[in-house]
XYZ file of C-alpha atoms in Angstrom:
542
model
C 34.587 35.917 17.049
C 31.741 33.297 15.630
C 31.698 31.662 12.585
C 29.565 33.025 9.928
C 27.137 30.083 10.204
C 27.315 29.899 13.837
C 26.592 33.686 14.035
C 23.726 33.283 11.410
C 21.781 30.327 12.682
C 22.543 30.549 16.627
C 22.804 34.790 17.002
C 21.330 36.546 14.115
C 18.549 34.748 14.319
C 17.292 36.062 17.689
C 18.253 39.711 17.194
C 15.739 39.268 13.743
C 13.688 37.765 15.759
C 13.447 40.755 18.294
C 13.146 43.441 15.874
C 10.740 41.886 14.138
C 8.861 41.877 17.426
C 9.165 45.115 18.456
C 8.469 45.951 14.629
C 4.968 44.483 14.480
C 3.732 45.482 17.792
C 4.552 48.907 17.138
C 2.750 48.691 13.404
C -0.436 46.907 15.165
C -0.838 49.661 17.595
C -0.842 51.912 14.631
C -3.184 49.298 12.515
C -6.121 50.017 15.718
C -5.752 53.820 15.721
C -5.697 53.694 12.047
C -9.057 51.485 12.089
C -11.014 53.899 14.445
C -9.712 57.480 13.180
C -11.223 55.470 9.508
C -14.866 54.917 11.612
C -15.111 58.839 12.911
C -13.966 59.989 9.964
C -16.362 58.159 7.708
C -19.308 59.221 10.554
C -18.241 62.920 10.012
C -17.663 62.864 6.250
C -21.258 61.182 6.273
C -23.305 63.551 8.578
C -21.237 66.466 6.544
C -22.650 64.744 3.347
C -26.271 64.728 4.676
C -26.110 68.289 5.238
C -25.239 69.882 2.421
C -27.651 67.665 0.379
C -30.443 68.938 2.608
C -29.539 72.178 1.694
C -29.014 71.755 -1.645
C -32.828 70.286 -1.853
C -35.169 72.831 -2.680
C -38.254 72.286 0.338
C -40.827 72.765 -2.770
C -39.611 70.206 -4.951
C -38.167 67.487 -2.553
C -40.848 64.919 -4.073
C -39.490 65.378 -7.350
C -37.331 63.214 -8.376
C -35.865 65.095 -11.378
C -35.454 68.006 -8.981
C -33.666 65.986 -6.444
C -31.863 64.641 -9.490
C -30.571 68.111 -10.866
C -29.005 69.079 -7.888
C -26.893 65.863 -6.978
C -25.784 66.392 -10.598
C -24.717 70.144 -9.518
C -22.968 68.525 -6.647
C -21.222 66.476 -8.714
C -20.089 69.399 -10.863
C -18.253 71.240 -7.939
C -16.995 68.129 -6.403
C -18.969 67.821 -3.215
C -19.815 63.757 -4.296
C -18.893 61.858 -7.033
C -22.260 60.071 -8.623
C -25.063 58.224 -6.829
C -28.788 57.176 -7.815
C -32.686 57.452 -6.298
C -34.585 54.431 -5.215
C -38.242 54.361 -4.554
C -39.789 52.370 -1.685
C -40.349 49.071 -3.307
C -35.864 49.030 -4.020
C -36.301 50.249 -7.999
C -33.788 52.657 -9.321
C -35.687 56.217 -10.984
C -32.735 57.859 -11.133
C -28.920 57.711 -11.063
C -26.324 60.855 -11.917
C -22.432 60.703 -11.445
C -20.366 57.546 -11.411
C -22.220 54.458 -10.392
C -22.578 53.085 -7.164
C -21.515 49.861 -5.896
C -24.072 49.043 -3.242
C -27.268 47.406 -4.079
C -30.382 48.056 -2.507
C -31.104 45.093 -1.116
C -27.616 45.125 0.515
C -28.658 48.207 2.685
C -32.240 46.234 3.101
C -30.009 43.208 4.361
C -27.713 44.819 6.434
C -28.873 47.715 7.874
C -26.151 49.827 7.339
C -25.373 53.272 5.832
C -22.171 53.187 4.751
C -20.447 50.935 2.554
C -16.299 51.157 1.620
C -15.168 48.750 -0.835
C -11.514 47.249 0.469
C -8.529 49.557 -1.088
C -10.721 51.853 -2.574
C -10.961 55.500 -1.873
C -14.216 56.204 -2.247
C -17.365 55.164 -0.150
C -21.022 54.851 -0.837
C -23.571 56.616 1.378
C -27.100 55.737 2.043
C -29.928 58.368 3.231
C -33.211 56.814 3.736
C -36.248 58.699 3.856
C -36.501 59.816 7.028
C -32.891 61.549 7.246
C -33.563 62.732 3.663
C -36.553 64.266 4.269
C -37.398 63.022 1.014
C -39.522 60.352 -0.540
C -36.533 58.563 -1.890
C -33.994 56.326 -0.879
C -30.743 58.163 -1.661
C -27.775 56.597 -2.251
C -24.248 59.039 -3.221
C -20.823 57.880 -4.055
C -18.225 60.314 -1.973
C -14.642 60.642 -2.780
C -12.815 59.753 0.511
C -9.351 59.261 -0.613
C -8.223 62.069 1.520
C -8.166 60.315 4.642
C -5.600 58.375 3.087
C -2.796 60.885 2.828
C -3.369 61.709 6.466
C -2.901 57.373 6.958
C 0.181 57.760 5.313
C 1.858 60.503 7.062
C 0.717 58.922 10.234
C 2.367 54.960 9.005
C 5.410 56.612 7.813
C 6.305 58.293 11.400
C 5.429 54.686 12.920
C 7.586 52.952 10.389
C 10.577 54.975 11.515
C 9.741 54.459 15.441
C 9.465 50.786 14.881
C 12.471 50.627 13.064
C 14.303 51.863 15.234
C 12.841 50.123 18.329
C 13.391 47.318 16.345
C 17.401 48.012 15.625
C 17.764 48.835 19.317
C 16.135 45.523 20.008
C 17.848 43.573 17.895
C 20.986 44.932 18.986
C 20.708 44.437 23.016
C 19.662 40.397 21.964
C 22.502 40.011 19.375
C 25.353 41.502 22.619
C 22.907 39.174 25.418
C 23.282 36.249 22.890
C 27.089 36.570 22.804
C 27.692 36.418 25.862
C 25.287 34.219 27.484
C 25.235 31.473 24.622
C 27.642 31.832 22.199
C 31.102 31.562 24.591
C 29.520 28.517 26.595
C 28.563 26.627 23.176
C 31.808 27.615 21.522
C 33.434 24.879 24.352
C 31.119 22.470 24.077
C 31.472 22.327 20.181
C 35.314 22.656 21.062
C 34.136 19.057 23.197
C 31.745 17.511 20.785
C 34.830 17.765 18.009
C 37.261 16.180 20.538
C 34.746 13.858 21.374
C 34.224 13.246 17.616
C 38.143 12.603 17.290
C 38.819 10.209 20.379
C 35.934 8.742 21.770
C 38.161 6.993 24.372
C 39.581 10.424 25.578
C 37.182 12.652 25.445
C 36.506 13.307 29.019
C 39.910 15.052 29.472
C 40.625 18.559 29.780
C 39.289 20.969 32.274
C 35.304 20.583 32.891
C 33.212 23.381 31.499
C 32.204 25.868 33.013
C 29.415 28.680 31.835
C 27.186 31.554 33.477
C 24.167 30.176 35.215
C 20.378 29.393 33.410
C 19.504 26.505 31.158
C 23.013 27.078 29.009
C 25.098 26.793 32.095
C 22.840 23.580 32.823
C 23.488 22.110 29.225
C 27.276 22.493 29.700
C 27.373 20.596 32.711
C 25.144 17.867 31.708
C 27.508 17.880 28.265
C 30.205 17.618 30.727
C 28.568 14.316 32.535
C 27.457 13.199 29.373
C 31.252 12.781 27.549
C 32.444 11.438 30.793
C 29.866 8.700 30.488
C 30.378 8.322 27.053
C 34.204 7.742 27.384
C 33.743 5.412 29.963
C 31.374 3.325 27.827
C 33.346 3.310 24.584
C 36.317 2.240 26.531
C 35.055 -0.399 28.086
C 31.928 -1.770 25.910
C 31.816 -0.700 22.526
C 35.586 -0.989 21.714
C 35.296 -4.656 23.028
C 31.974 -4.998 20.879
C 33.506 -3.321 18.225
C 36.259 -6.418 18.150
C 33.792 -8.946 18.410
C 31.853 -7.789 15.367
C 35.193 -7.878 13.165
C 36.170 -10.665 13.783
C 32.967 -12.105 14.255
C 32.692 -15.306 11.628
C 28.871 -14.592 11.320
C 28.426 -12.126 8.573
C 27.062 -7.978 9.900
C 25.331 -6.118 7.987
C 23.708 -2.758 9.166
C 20.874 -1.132 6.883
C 19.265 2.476 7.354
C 15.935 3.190 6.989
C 16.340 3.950 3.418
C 17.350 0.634 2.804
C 20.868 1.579 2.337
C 23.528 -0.832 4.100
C 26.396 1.400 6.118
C 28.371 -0.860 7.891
C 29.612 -4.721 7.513
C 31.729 -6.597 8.888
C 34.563 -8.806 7.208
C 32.512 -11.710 7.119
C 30.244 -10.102 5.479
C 31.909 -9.045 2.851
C 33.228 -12.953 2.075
C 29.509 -14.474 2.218
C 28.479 -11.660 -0.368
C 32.096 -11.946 -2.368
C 32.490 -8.269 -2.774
C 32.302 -4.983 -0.606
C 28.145 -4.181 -0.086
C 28.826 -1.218 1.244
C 30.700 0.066 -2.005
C 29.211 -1.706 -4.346
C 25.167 -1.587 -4.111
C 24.447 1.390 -5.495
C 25.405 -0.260 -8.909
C 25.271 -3.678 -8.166
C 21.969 -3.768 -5.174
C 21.727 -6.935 -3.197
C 18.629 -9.286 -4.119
C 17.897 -11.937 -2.144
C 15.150 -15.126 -2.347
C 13.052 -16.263 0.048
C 13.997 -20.082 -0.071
C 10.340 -20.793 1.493
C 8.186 -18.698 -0.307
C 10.528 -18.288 -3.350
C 9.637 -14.388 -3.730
C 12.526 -12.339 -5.074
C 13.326 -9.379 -2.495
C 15.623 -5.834 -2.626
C 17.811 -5.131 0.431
C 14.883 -2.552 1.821
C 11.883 -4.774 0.776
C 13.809 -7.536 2.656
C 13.944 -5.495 5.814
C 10.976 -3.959 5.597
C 8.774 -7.702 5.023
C 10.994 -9.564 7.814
C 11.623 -7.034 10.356
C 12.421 -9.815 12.535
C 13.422 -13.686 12.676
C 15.313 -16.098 10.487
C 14.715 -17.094 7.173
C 16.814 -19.414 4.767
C 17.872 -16.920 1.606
C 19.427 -17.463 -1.772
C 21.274 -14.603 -3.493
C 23.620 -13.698 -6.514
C 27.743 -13.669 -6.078
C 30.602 -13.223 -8.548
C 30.850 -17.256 -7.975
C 27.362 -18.053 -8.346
C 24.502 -18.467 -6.395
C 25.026 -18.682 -2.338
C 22.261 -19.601 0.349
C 22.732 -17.846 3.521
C 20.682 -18.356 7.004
C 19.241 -14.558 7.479
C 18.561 -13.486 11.159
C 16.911 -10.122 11.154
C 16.582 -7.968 14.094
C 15.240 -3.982 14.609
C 17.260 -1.632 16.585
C 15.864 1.491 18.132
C 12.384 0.397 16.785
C 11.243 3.385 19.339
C 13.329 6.005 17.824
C 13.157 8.011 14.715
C 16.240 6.300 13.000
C 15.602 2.608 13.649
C 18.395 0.300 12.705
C 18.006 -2.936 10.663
C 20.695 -5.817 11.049
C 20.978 -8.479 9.086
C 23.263 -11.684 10.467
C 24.440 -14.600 8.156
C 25.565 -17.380 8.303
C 26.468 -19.667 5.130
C 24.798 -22.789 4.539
C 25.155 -23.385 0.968
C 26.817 -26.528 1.493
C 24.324 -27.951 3.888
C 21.575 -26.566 1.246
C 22.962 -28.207 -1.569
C 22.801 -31.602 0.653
C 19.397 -30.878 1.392
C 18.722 -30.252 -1.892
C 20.014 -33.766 -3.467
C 18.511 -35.324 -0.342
C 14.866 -34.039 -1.135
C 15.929 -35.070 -5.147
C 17.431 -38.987 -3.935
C 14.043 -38.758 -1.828
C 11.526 -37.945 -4.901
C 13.507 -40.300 -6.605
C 12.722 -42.974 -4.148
C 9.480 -42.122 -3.974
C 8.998 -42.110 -7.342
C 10.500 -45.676 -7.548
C 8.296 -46.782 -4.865
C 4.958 -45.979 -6.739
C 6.517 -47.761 -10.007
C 7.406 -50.741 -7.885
C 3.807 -50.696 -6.338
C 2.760 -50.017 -10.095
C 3.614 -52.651 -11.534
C 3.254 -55.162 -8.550
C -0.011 -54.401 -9.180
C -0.219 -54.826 -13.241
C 1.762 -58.280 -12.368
C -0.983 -59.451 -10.176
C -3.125 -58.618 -13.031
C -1.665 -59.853 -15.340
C -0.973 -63.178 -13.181
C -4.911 -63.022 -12.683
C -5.331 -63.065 -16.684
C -3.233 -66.347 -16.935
C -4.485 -68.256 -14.495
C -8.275 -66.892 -15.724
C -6.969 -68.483 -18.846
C -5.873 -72.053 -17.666
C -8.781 -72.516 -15.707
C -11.811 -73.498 -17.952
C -14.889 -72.050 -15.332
C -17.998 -72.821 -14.926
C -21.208 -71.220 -16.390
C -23.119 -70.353 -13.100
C -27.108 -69.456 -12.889
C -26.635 -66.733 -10.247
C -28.582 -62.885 -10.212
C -25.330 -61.079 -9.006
C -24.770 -57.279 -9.249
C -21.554 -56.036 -10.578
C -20.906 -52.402 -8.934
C -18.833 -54.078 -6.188
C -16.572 -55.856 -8.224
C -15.925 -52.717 -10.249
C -15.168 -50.642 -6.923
C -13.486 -53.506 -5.505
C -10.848 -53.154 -8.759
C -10.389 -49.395 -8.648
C -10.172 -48.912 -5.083
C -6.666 -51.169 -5.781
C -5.666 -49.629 -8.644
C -5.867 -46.082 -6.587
C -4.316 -48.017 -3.572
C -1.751 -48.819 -5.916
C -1.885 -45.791 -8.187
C -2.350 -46.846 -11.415
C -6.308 -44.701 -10.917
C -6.046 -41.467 -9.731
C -9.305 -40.480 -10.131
C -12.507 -42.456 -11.044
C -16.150 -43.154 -10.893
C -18.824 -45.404 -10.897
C -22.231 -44.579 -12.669
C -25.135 -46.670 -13.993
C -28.254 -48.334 -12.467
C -26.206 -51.231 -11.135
C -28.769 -54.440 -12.777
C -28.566 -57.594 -12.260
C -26.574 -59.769 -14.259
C -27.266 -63.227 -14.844
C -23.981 -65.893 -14.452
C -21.514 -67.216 -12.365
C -20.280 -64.614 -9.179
C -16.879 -65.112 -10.503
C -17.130 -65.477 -13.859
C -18.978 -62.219 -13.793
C -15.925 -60.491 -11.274
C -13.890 -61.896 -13.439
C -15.664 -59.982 -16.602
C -15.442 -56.457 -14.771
C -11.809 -57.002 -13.489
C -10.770 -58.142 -16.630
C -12.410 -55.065 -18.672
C -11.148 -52.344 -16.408
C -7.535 -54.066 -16.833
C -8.135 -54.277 -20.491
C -9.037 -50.637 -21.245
C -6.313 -49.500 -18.612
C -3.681 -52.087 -20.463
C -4.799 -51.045 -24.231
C -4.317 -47.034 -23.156
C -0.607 -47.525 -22.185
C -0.014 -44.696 -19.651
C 0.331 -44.221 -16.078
C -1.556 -42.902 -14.102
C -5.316 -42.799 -15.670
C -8.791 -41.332 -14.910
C -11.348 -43.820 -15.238
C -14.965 -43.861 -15.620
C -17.196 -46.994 -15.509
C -20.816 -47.286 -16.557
C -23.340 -49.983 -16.050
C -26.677 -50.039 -16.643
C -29.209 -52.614 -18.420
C -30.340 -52.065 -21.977
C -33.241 -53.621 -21.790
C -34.697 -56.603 -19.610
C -32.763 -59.170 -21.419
C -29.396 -57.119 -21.416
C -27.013 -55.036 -19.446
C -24.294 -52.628 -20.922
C -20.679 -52.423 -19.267
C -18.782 -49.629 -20.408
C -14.931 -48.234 -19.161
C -13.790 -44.997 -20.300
C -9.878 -44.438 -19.658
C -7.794 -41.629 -20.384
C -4.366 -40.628 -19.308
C -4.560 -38.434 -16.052
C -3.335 -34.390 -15.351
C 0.277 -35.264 -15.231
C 0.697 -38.627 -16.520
C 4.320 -39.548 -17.796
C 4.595 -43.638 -16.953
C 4.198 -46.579 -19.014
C 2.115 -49.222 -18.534
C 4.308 -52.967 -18.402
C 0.968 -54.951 -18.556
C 0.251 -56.976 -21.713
C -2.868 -55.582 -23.289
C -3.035 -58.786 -25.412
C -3.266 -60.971 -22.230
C -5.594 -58.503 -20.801
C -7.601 -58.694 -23.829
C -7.266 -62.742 -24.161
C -8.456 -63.316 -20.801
C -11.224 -61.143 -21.223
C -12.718 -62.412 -23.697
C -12.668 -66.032 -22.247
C -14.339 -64.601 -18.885
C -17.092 -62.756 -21.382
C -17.863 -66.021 -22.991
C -18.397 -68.005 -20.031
C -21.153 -65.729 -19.068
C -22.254 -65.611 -22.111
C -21.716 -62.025 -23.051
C -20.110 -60.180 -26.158
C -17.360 -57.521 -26.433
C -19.000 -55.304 -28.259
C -15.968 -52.823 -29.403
C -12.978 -50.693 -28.162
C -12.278 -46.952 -29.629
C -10.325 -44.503 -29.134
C -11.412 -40.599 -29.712
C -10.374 -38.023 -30.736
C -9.347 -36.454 -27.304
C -7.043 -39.896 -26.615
C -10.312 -41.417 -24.383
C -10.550 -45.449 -24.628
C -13.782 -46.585 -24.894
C -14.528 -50.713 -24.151
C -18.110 -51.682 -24.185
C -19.067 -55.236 -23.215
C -22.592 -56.491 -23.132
C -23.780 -58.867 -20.910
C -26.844 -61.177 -20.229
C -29.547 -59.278 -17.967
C -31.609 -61.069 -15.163
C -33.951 -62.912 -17.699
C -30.788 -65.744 -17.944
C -31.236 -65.694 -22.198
C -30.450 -63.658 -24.808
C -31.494 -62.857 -28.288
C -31.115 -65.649 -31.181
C -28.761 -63.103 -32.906
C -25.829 -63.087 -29.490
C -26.430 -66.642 -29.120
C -25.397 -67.438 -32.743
C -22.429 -64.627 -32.957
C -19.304 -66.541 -30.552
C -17.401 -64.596 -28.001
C -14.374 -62.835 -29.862
């Protein structure tokens, strides 16, 4: 015989199935003749309703309400209805006797109807309008109708038992039909799926099944094909893939989608340093993107790089590991897609990387020094041989805005700047072309000298004070991210300065230093009117 379960989900089913078929067509048959013996009944109980109030009603009085009145309240006494009220024409109550009634006035104005059953009760309100009352009123009585009922329940209780057992009888031809027709052909089949199961490799051997005819005789015989096939492709493909993948030196790894891994290989297992598949639940796999340097679970992994190859960093008992990650869907049209995650190690060709890109900063690095202080030695050079030299006082209008952007364009070049700008009005100073480069060179390299750090913003101002005068100021600060020194001599920066401000004539007028570390140099200089006041002309060039 079947198994319980088999017999339950496969047989039982069915046969409940059937009777409950046969069960409700038999009970919805009943369910109409129930619903229309309900609408002549109600028509008859009504019309017999109508009639004895009509006789009740006293011809002399029927426009008296309190007449009309009494004898519904009689009725009531002996049973005939159960309560009810009087409406004039205009839908206001005058009177009501009995047990009140549950239809409104302007429901029967709405609707049009005359009588009104509320669901699951046994009693129904009527409604007489004038013209069947022969009255003035608009009469509505409450009527006990509950006795329809026992005859509805004699009536269900025979059809119960006839559906029952048309039901049984049902069920019990479907349950025999079922056990022969389905449950002996899919009793070999499972007896095939389980050898299958067992020996993939030999599961084609055996006698073929054989079944009755229909769509279960089809389904043994295209089960039949089906193992053959099967067989023939284990034994010839997935053994020999099955192999490959073992002893495959790129590491497997097979995730559901759940995100749960539930197969690796051997390799895989080495390039992780412990068993994935036993392990994660306690100990889940993390990995980071190398690129992007986000920090991913196992099924966020998947799930953000359903495909391609990414460079990966992840956690092992021996420390970190880096791992090229190829991933790949399989059966992205199915309902159980596949995820599969190939690796190969590359944490020694990382780590090479890594002190490449470091020996590669590091050159860098050493490169902008070098061109650093190439730079400050040119300056520097400048300052001495600015210093040897005696000059000559020149008579020239020159302005100065060039020579200043002339300076910081090669100190960015260089990058001892790394940002600056150039404001002012730009006026014409009077003095030598050189000796007046020479001041603006000299007071850039100064400020930039005196500060001490490398890189620097700098900000340069010039602009005339009045017509006999011109301003040069340099603010310098150390930049977002300084952390050099400067090798320049501020003193020589300072010395040859001074010498280059006195053969034009000018004054350095101070250097601070604020609170928020800014330098400040301010030099003034002669302005196109070639003289200046008594006062600078008397006070030497520090």
């Amino acid at each position: 015989m079947a198994s319980a379960a088999f017999h339950i989900s496969t047989i039982f089913r069915p046969s409940i199935l059937a009777f409950g078929a046969v069960f409700a067509a038999l009970l919805s048959i009943t369910s109409v003749v129930r619903e229309h013996d309900d609408e002549r009944y109600l028509e008859r109980r009504y019309a017999d309703v109508g009639k004895i109030l009509s006789a009740a009603i006293d011809p002399r009085f029927q426009s008296k309400a309190d007449e009309i009145t009494r004898v519904a309240e009689r009725l009531v006494v002996i049973g005939a209805i159960r309560g009810g009220g009087l409406y004039d024409g205009s839908g206001h109550e005058q009177q009501a006797f009995g047990e009140h009634i549950e239809t409104s006035f302007n429901a029967v104005m709405r609707t049009g109807r005359t009588v009104f059953r509320p669901a699951g009760s046994a009693k129904a309100d009527f409604y007489y309008p004038p013209e069947s009352s022969q009255t003035p009123f608009h009469i509505f009585l409450r009527v006990d109708v509950g006795e329809i009922t026992s005859l509805e329940t004699v009536r269900d209780e025979r059809a119960v038992t006839i559906a029952v057992g048309g039901g049984m009888a049902a069920a019990g031809i479907t349950e025999l039909v079922m056990m022969m027709m389905v449950w002996w052909p899919l009793r070999r089949v499972r007896a095939g799926v389980e050898a299958m199961l067992h020996d993939p490799a030999s599961a084609d051997r055996g006698q073929p099944l054989r079944s009755w005819g229909g769509e279960v005789g089809k389904l043994t015989f295209a089960f039949e094909c089906l193992r053959s096939m099967l067989a023939d492709v284990w034994r010839t493909r997935v053994m020999v893939a099955d192999t490959i993948i073992e002893s495959s030196p790129f590491a497997v790894l097979q995730v559901n989608t759940d995100g749960h891994p539930f197969f690796g290989n051997p390799s895989c297992a080495r390039l992780f340093g412990r068993d994935v598949l036993r392990t994660n639940e306690v100990s889940p796999l993390m990995f980071r993107d190398v690129t992007s340097g986000a920090r991913l679970s196992l099924k966020a992994y998947v799930e953000t790089y359903k495909s391609g190859i990414r460079a990966v960093e992840f956690p092992t008992p021996n420390g970190p590991k880096q791992a090229l990650m190829a991933s790949l869907v399989l059966g992205s049209e199915t309902r159980a897609p596949v995820n599969v995650l190939v690796g190969v190690d590359i944490s020694a060709i990382y780590g090479a990387r890594v002190a490449a890109e470091a020996a590669l900063k590091s050159g860098e690095e050493e490169v902008i020094r070098s061109t650093v202080r190439v730079f400050e030695y040119k300056q520097m050079l400048e300052a001495c041989l600015a210093l040897m030299g005696g000059g000559k006082k020149g008579r020239e209008h020159v302005q100065a805005a060039d020579f200043v952007r002339e300076w910081l364009d090669a100190a960015k070049e260089a990058g001892a700047v790394q940002h600056f700008e150039v404001e002012g009005e730009d006026p014409e100073l009077a003095g030598g072309k050189d000796n007046l480069r020479s001041v603006v060179r000299f007071a850039a390299f100064a400020a930039y000298s005196e500060l001490g750090t490398l890189p620097v913003d700098m900000k340069v101002d010039l602009r005339g004070i009045d017509f006999e005068t011109a301003g040069l100021q340099v603010q310098v600060r150390a930049a977002a991210g300084a952390k050099g020194g400067c090798a320049a001599d501020s003193n020589l920066a300072f010395a040859a300065l001074k010498a280059a401000v006195a053969r034009v004539d000018g004054q350095l007028s101070e250097v601070e230093k604020d609170e928020s570390g800014t330098l400040i140099l301010r030099v003034i200089l002669r302005g196109a009117a070639e003289r200046m006041q008594t006062a600078m002309k008397a006070k030497p060039a520090e």
